[in-house]
CSV table of N, CA and C in Angstrom, one decimal:
chain,number,residue,atom,x,y,z
A,1,MET,N,-10.9,-28.1,11.4
A,1,MET,CA,-11.8,-26.9,11.3
A,1,MET,C,-12.6,-27.1,10.3
A,2,ASP,N,-13.9,-27.5,10.7
A,2,ASP,CA,-14.9,-27.3,9.7
A,2,ASP,C,-15.0,-25.8,8.7
A,3,LEU,N,-15.6,-26.4,7.4
A,3,LEU,CA,-15.7,-25.0,6.6
A,3,LEU,C,-16.6,-24.1,7.5
A,4,GLN,N,-17.6,-24.5,7.9
A,4,GLN,CA,-19.0,-24.0,8.4
A,4,GLN,C,-18.2,-22.9,9.7
A,5,ASP,N,-16.9,-23.0,10.2
A,5,ASP,CA,-16.3,-22.7,11.3
A,5,ASP,C,-15.5,-21.5,10.6
A,6,ALA,N,-14.9,-21.9,9.6
A,6,ALA,CA,-14.2,-20.9,9.2
A,6,ALA,C,-14.9,-19.0,9.3
A,7,ASP,N,-13.6,-18.9,9.6
A,7,ASP,CA,-13.3,-17.3,9.9
A,7,ASP,C,-13.9,-16.1,8.1
A,8,PRO,N,-14.5,-15.8,8.2
A,8,PRO,CA,-14.7,-15.1,6.3
A,8,PRO,C,-13.7,-14.1,6.7
A,9,ALA,N,-13.3,-13.1,7.5
A,9,ALA,CA,-12.2,-12.4,7.9
A,9,ALA,C,-10.9,-13.0,7.3
A,10,ASP,N,-10.7,-14.0,7.7
A,10,ASP,CA,-9.4,-14.9,7.5
A,10,ASP,C,-9.2,-15.2,5.9
A,11,GLU,N,-10.4,-15.2,5.3
A,11,GLU,CA,-10.2,-14.8,3.9
A,11,GLU,C,-9.6,-13.7,3.0
A,12,VAL,N,-10.4,-12.8,3.8
A,12,VAL,CA,-10.2,-11.4,3.6
A,12,VAL,C,-8.9,-10.9,3.7
A,13,ARG,N,-8.4,-11.6,4.9
A,13,ARG,CA,-6.7,-10.9,5.2
A,13,ARG,C,-6.0,-11.6,3.8
A,14,ARG,N,-6.4,-12.8,3.8
A,14,ARG,CA,-5.3,-13.3,2.7
A,14,ARG,C,-5.5,-12.6,1.3
A,15,VAL,N,-6.6,-12.0,1.0
A,15,VAL,CA,-7.0,-11.2,-0.5
A,15,VAL,C,-6.2,-10.0,-0.1
A,16,ILE,N,-5.8,-9.3,1.0
A,16,ILE,CA,-5.4,-7.9,1.1
A,16,ILE,C,-3.9,-8.4,1.5
A,17,GLU,N,-3.3,-9.4,2.0
A,17,GLU,CA,-1.9,-9.4,2.1
A,17,GLU,C,-1.2,-9.7,0.5
A,18,ASP,N,-2.1,-10.5,-0.2
A,18,ASP,CA,-1.9,-10.8,-1.8
A,18,ASP,C,-2.1,-9.2,-2.5
A,19,LEU,N,-3.1,-8.2,-2.4
A,19,LEU,CA,-3.0,-7.2,-2.8
A,19,LEU,C,-1.7,-6.1,-2.4
A,20,GLU,N,-1.8,-6.1,-0.9
A,20,GLU,CA,-0.4,-5.8,-0.5
A,20,GLU,C,1.1,-5.7,-1.5
A,21,GLN,N,1.0,-7.3,-1.6
A,21,GLN,CA,2.3,-7.7,-2.2
A,21,GLN,C,1.8,-7.1,-4.2
A,22,ARG,N,1.1,-7.5,-4.4
A,22,ARG,CA,1.0,-6.8,-5.7
A,22,ARG,C,1.3,-5.4,-5.6
A,23,ARG,N,1.0,-4.5,-5.0
A,23,ARG,CA,1.2,-2.8,-5.0
A,23,ARG,C,2.5,-2.7,-4.5
A,24,TYR,N,3.2,-3.2,-3.8
A,24,TYR,CA,4.7,-3.1,-3.6
A,24,TYR,C,5.3,-3.8,-5.0
A,25,SER,N,5.1,-4.7,-5.3
A,25,SER,CA,5.8,-5.5,-6.4
A,25,SER,C,5.8,-4.5,-7.5
A,26,ALA,N,4.6,-3.7,-7.9
A,26,ALA,CA,4.2,-2.9,-8.9
A,26,ALA,C,4.9,-2.0,-8.5
A,27,MET,N,5.3,-1.0,-7.4
A,27,MET,CA,5.8,-0.1,-7.1
A,27,MET,C,7.4,0.2,-7.5
A,28,LEU,N,7.9,-1.2,-7.3
A,28,LEU,CA,9.6,-1.7,-7.3
A,28,LEU,C,9.2,-1.8,-9.1
A,29,ALA,N,8.5,-1.9,-9.6
A,29,ALA,CA,8.9,-2.3,-11.1
A,29,ALA,C,8.2,-1.3,-11.7
A,30,SER,N,7.4,0.1,-11.4
A,30,SER,CA,7.2,1.2,-11.6
A,30,SER,C,6.1,1.1,-13.1
A,31,ASP,N,5.2,-0.2,-12.5
A,31,ASP,CA,4.1,-0.8,-13.1
A,31,ASP,C,2.7,0.0,-12.9
A,32,VAL,N,2.6,1.1,-13.6
A,32,VAL,CA,1.6,2.2,-13.6
A,32,VAL,C,0.3,1.4,-13.7
A,33,ALA,N,0.1,0.2,-14.3
A,33,ALA,CA,-1.1,-0.2,-15.1
A,33,ALA,C,-1.6,-1.0,-13.8
A,34,THR,N,-0.8,-1.6,-13.2
A,34,THR,CA,-1.2,-2.3,-12.4
A,34,THR,C,-1.9,-1.8,-10.8
A,35,LEU,N,-0.8,-0.5,-10.6
A,35,LEU,CA,-1.2,0.6,-9.3
A,35,LEU,C,-2.7,1.0,-10.1
A,36,SER,N,-2.7,1.4,-11.0
A,36,SER,CA,-4.3,2.2,-11.5
A,36,SER,C,-5.3,1.3,-11.2
A,37,ASP,N,-4.9,0.0,-11.6
A,37,ASP,CA,-6.1,-1.2,-11.2
A,37,ASP,C,-6.3,-1.1,-9.9
A,38,ILE,N,-5.7,-1.0,-8.7
A,38,ILE,CA,-5.9,-1.1,-7.2
A,38,ILE,C,-5.6,0.0,-6.7
A,39,LEU,N,-5.8,1.1,-7.1
A,39,LEU,CA,-5.5,2.3,-6.3
A,39,LEU,C,-7.3,2.6,-6.9
A,40,ASP,N,-7.9,3.2,-5.5
A,40,ASP,CA,-9.3,4.1,-5.4
A,40,ASP,C,-8.9,5.2,-6.0
A,41,ASP,N,-10.3,5.5,-6.8
A,41,ASP,CA,-10.2,6.8,-7.5
A,41,ASP,C,-10.1,8.1,-6.3
A,42,GLU,N,-10.4,7.9,-4.9
A,42,GLU,CA,-10.4,8.8,-4.4
A,42,GLU,C,-9.1,8.8,-3.5
A,43,LEU,N,-8.0,8.1,-3.6
A,43,LEU,CA,-7.0,7.9,-3.2
A,43,LEU,C,-6.4,9.0,-2.0
A,44,VAL,N,-6.0,8.6,-1.1
A,44,VAL,CA,-5.2,10.0,-0.7
A,44,VAL,C,-3.9,9.2,-0.3
A,45,TYR,N,-2.9,9.1,-0.8
A,45,TYR,CA,-1.7,8.8,-0.4
A,45,TYR,C,-0.6,9.8,-0.2
A,46,THR,N,-0.3,9.6,1.1
A,46,THR,CA,0.8,10.3,2.0
A,46,THR,C,2.1,9.9,2.2
A,47,HIS,N,3.1,10.7,1.6
A,47,HIS,CA,4.6,10.4,1.9
A,47,HIS,C,5.1,10.2,3.1
A,48,SER,N,6.7,10.0,3.0
A,48,SER,CA,7.0,9.9,4.5
A,48,SER,C,7.5,11.2,5.2
A,49,PHE,N,7.8,11.9,4.1
A,49,PHE,CA,8.1,13.5,4.2
A,49,PHE,C,6.7,14.8,4.6
A,50,GLY,N,5.3,13.8,4.3
A,50,GLY,CA,4.3,14.7,4.8
A,50,GLY,C,3.9,15.2,3.5
A,51,GLU,N,4.3,15.0,2.0
A,51,GLU,CA,3.2,15.4,1.1
A,51,GLU,C,2.2,14.5,0.7
A,52,ARG,N,1.4,15.1,0.0
A,52,ARG,CA,-0.1,13.9,-0.3
A,52,ARG,C,0.1,13.9,-1.9
A,53,ASP,N,0.1,13.3,-2.3
A,53,ASP,CA,-1.0,13.0,-3.5
A,53,ASP,C,-2.2,12.3,-4.1
A,54,ASP,N,-3.2,12.7,-4.5
A,54,ASP,CA,-4.0,11.9,-5.0
A,54,ASP,C,-4.0,10.9,-6.1
A,55,LYS,N,-4.8,10.1,-6.5
A,55,LYS,CA,-4.4,8.8,-7.4
A,55,LYS,C,-3.7,9.1,-9.1
A,56,ALA,N,-4.2,10.1,-9.5
A,56,ALA,CA,-3.9,10.9,-10.6
A,56,ALA,C,-2.4,11.7,-10.1
A,57,GLY,N,-2.1,12.3,-9.2
A,57,GLY,CA,-0.9,12.6,-9.0
A,57,GLY,C,0.4,11.4,-8.8
A,58,TYR,N,-0.4,10.5,-8.0
A,58,TYR,CA,0.9,9.7,-7.7
A,58,TYR,C,1.5,8.9,-9.2
A,59,LEU,N,0.4,8.4,-9.6
A,59,LEU,CA,0.6,7.9,-10.8
A,59,LEU,C,1.3,8.4,-11.6
A,60,LYS,N,1.1,9.8,-12.0
A,60,LYS,CA,2.0,10.6,-12.6
A,60,LYS,C,3.4,10.7,-12.2
A,61,LYS,N,4.0,10.8,-11.0
A,61,LYS,CA,5.0,10.8,-10.3
A,61,LYS,C,5.8,9.0,-10.6
A,62,VAL,N,5.1,8.2,-10.5
A,62,VAL,CA,5.5,7.0,-11.0
A,62,VAL,C,5.8,6.5,-12.2
A,63,GLU,N,4.7,7.2,-13.1
A,63,GLU,CA,5.5,7.0,-14.6
A,63,GLU,C,6.4,7.8,-14.9
A,64,SER,N,6.3,9.2,-14.1
A,64,SER,CA,7.4,9.9,-14.8
A,64,SER,C,8.7,9.5,-14.2
A,65,ARG,N,8.9,8.3,-13.4
A,65,ARG,CA,10.0,8.0,-12.4
A,65,ARG,C,10.5,9.3,-11.5
A,66,PHE,N,9.7,9.8,-11.0
A,66,PHE,CA,9.7,10.7,-9.9
A,66,PHE,C,10.2,9.9,-8.8
A,67,PHE,N,9.8,8.4,-8.5
A,67,PHE,CA,9.6,7.4,-7.6
A,67,PHE,C,10.6,6.6,-8.3
A,68,VAL,N,11.5,6.1,-7.7
A,68,VAL,CA,12.5,5.0,-8.3
A,68,VAL,C,12.3,4.2,-7.2
A,69,TYR,N,12.1,3.0,-7.1
A,69,TYR,CA,12.2,2.1,-5.8
A,69,TYR,C,13.3,1.1,-6.7
A,70,HIS,N,14.3,1.2,-5.2
A,70,HIS,CA,15.5,0.0,-5.8
A,70,HIS,C,15.4,-1.5,-4.9
A,71,GLU,N,14.5,-1.1,-3.9
A,71,GLU,CA,14.2,-2.2,-3.1
A,71,GLU,C,13.1,-2.1,-2.0
A,72,ILE,N,12.4,-3.1,-1.9
A,72,ILE,CA,11.3,-2.5,-0.9
A,72,ILE,C,11.1,-3.9,0.2
A,73,HIS,N,11.1,-3.6,1.1
A,73,HIS,CA,10.6,-4.8,1.9
A,73,HIS,C,9.8,-4.0,3.5
A,74,HIS,N,8.8,-5.1,3.1
A,74,HIS,CA,7.4,-4.5,4.0
A,74,HIS,C,7.1,-5.7,4.5
A,75,SER,N,5.9,-5.3,5.3
A,75,SER,CA,5.2,-6.2,6.6
A,75,SER,C,4.3,-5.8,6.9
A,76,SER,N,2.9,-7.0,6.8
A,76,SER,CA,1.6,-6.9,7.2
A,76,SER,C,1.6,-7.3,8.4
A,77,ASP,N,2.0,-6.4,9.3
A,77,ASP,CA,1.9,-7.3,11.0
A,77,ASP,C,0.2,-7.3,11.4
A,78,ARG,N,-0.5,-7.0,11.4
A,78,ARG,CA,-1.9,-6.8,11.5
A,78,ARG,C,-2.8,-6.4,10.7
A,79,VAL,N,-3.7,-7.0,9.9
A,79,VAL,CA,-5.0,-6.8,9.3
A,79,VAL,C,-6.1,-6.8,10.1
A,80,ILE,N,-6.9,-6.0,10.1
A,80,ILE,CA,-8.3,-5.5,10.8
A,80,ILE,C,-9.4,-5.7,9.9
A,81,VAL,N,-10.5,-6.2,10.1
A,81,VAL,CA,-11.1,-6.1,9.0
A,81,VAL,C,-12.7,-6.0,9.5
A,82,ARG,N,-13.4,-5.3,8.7
A,82,ARG,CA,-14.7,-4.7,8.7
A,82,ARG,C,-15.5,-4.6,7.9
A,83,GLU,N,-16.5,-5.6,7.8
A,83,GLU,CA,-17.5,-5.3,6.3
A,83,GLU,C,-16.6,-5.1,5.3
A,84,SER,N,-16.6,-4.0,4.5
A,84,SER,CA,-16.2,-3.7,3.7
A,84,SER,C,-14.7,-3.0,3.2
A,85,LEU,N,-14.2,-3.1,4.7
A,85,LEU,CA,-12.9,-1.9,4.9
A,85,LEU,C,-11.9,-3.1,5.7
A,86,ALA,N,-10.9,-3.1,5.4
A,86,ALA,CA,-9.4,-3.4,5.9
A,86,ALA,C,-8.7,-2.5,6.3
A,87,VAL,N,-7.9,-2.5,7.3
A,87,VAL,CA,-7.1,-1.5,7.6
A,87,VAL,C,-5.4,-2.5,7.9
A,88,VAL,N,-4.4,-2.2,7.3
A,88,VAL,CA,-3.2,-2.8,7.5
A,88,VAL,C,-2.3,-2.2,7.9
A,89,ALA,N,-2.0,-2.7,9.2
A,89,ALA,CA,-0.5,-1.6,9.9
A,89,ALA,C,0.6,-2.7,10.0
A,90,GLY,N,1.8,-1.8,9.6
A,90,GLY,CA,3.2,-2.4,9.4
A,90,GLY,C,4.1,-2.0,8.9
A,91,THR,N,5.2,-2.4,8.3
A,91,THR,CA,6.2,-1.4,7.9
A,91,THR,C,6.7,-1.4,6.8
A,92,MET,N,7.6,-0.5,6.1
A,92,MET,CA,7.7,-0.5,4.8
A,92,MET,C,9.3,0.4,5.2
A,93,ARG,N,10.4,-0.5,4.3
A,93,ARG,CA,11.8,-0.1,4.3
A,93,ARG,C,12.2,0.0,2.9
A,94,ALA,N,12.8,1.2,2.6
A,94,ALA,CA,12.8,0.7,0.9
A,94,ALA,C,14.1,1.7,0.7
A,95,LYS,N,14.8,1.8,-0.1
A,95,LYS,CA,15.8,2.1,-0.6
A,95,LYS,C,15.2,2.9,-2.4
A,96,ALA,N,15.0,4.1,-2.4
A,96,ALA,CA,14.7,4.9,-3.7
A,96,ALA,C,15.4,5.9,-3.8
A,97,THR,N,15.1,6.3,-5.2
A,97,THR,CA,15.4,7.7,-6.1
A,97,THR,C,14.0,8.0,-5.6
A,98,VAL,N,13.9,9.6,-5.3
A,98,VAL,CA,12.8,10.6,-5.4
A,98,VAL,C,13.2,12.1,-5.7
A,99,GLY,N,12.9,12.5,-6.8
A,99,GLY,CA,13.5,13.3,-7.9
A,99,GLY,C,15.0,12.9,-8.0
A,100,THR,N,15.7,13.3,-7.3
A,100,THR,CA,17.2,13.3,-7.7
A,100,THR,C,17.8,13.0,-6.4
A,101,ALA,N,17.1,12.8,-5.8
A,101,ALA,CA,17.5,12.2,-4.1
A,101,ALA,C,17.5,10.8,-3.7
A,102,SER,N,18.6,10.2,-3.1
A,102,SER,CA,19.0,9.1,-2.5
A,102,SER,C,17.6,8.9,-1.2
A,103,ARG,N,16.9,7.9,-1.3
A,103,ARG,CA,17.0,8.0,0.4
A,103,ARG,C,16.4,6.5,0.9
A,104,GLU,N,16.7,6.6,1.9
A,104,GLU,CA,16.4,5.1,2.4
A,104,GLU,C,15.2,5.4,3.6
A,105,ILE,N,14.4,4.7,3.3
A,105,ILE,CA,13.0,4.8,3.8
A,105,ILE,C,13.0,3.6,5.2
A,106,ASP,N,12.3,4.1,6.2
A,106,ASP,CA,12.2,3.3,7.2
A,106,ASP,C,11.3,3.4,8.3
A,107,ASN,N,9.9,3.2,7.3
A,107,ASN,CA,8.4,3.6,8.2
A,107,ASN,C,7.6,2.6,9.0
A,108,SER,N,6.7,3.0,9.7
A,108,SER,CA,5.7,2.4,10.4
A,108,SER,C,4.6,2.8,9.5
A,109,CYS,N,3.5,2.1,9.1
A,109,CYS,CA,2.6,2.2,7.9
A,109,CYS,C,1.6,1.7,8.4
A,110,MET,N,0.2,2.6,7.6
A,110,MET,CA,-1.0,2.3,7.9
A,110,MET,C,-1.5,2.5,6.3
A,111,ALA,N,-2.1,1.1,5.8
A,111,ALA,CA,-2.7,0.8,4.7
A,111,ALA,C,-3.9,1.1,4.9
A,112,VAL,N,-5.3,1.6,4.3
A,112,VAL,CA,-6.5,1.6,4.4
A,112,VAL,C,-7.2,1.3,2.9
A,113,TRP,N,-7.9,-0.4,2.9
A,113,TRP,CA,-8.6,-1.1,1.6
A,113,TRP,C,-9.8,-0.9,1.9
A,114,GLY,N,-10.7,-0.7,0.7
A,114,GLY,CA,-12.0,-0.2,1.1
A,114,GLY,C,-12.9,-1.5,-0.1
A,115,LYS,N,-13.9,-2.0,0.0
A,115,LYS,CA,-14.3,-3.1,-1.0
A,115,LYS,C,-15.7,-2.0,-1.6
A,116,SER,N,-15.5,-2.2,-2.9
A,116,SER,CA,-16.8,-1.4,-3.5
A,116,SER,C,-17.3,-2.0,-5.3
A,117,ASN,N,-17.8,-2.7,-5.0
A,117,ASN,CA,-18.6,-3.1,-6.7
A,117,ASN,C,-17.7,-4.4,-6.9
A,118,ASP,N,-17.4,-5.4,-5.6
A,118,ASP,CA,-16.8,-6.9,-5.4
A,118,ASP,C,-15.2,-6.1,-5.9
A,119,ARG,N,-14.9,-5.5,-5.6
A,119,ARG,CA,-13.2,-5.2,-5.8
A,119,ARG,C,-12.8,-4.5,-4.4
A,120,TRP,N,-11.7,-4.9,-4.3
A,120,TRP,CA,-11.0,-4.0,-2.9
A,120,TRP,C,-9.9,-3.2,-3.7
A,121,ARG,N,-9.6,-2.0,-2.9
A,121,ARG,CA,-9.1,-1.3,-3.4
A,121,ARG,C,-8.4,-0.3,-2.4
A,122,LEU,N,-7.3,0.2,-2.7
A,122,LEU,CA,-6.5,1.0,-1.8
A,122,LEU,C,-6.6,2.3,-1.8
A,123,ILE,N,-7.4,3.0,-0.5
A,123,ILE,CA,-8.1,4.1,-0.6
A,123,ILE,C,-7.2,5.1,0.4
A,124,ALA,N,-6.4,4.9,1.3
A,124,ALA,CA,-5.6,5.5,1.7
A,124,ALA,C,-4.2,4.5,2.2
A,125,TYR,N,-2.9,5.5,2.2
A,125,TYR,CA,-1.6,5.3,2.9
A,125,TYR,C,-1.1,6.2,3.7
A,126,GLN,N,-0.7,5.9,4.6
A,126,GLN,CA,-0.2,6.7,5.7
A,126,GLN,C,1.3,6.5,6.5
A,127,PRO,N,2.6,6.6,5.8
A,127,PRO,CA,3.7,6.4,6.7
A,127,PRO,C,4.1,7.1,7.7
A,128,THR,N,5.0,6.4,8.7
A,128,THR,CA,5.1,7.6,10.0
A,128,THR,C,6.9,6.9,10.0
A,129,PRO,N,7.7,7.6,9.8
A,129,PRO,CA,8.9,7.4,9.7
A,129,PRO,C,9.5,7.0,11.0
A,130,PHE,N,10.5,6.4,11.2
A,130,PHE,CA,10.9,5.3,12.7
A,130,PHE,C,12.0,6.7,12.7
A,131,ARG,N,12.1,7.2,14.0
A,131,ARG,CA,12.8,7.9,14.4
A,131,ARG,C,14.5,7.3,14.4
A,132,LYS,N,15.3,7.8,14.2
A,132,LYS,CA,16.8,7.2,14.6
A,132,LYS,C,17.3,8.0,15.5
């Protein structure tokens, strides 16, 4: 393939997949600094049981170890790119402690990334638990 024929969306998909990996690794490590860097200031983070957090609320819960992820497995099954927006459809399976409760999380999920000032940041996350 000639470089002139390369699809620019393919490069964005690689960037977004790398950011998804960084985000999940940061969640596993309770790495508030990395999360703060890649989460948009207008973040809407929906949790598996329907609760929602903004960026400050989510980071506070990570920092206080309200969320403790013991393991996370995720996939980016499809990444749709439109100009300064990317939507990731995938799955997220995890073992976590939320508050004082142990949880096994098994979700289909959607992540929305937006580009502003030459930076991609997570704008929204929405999981949907798989029925058992």
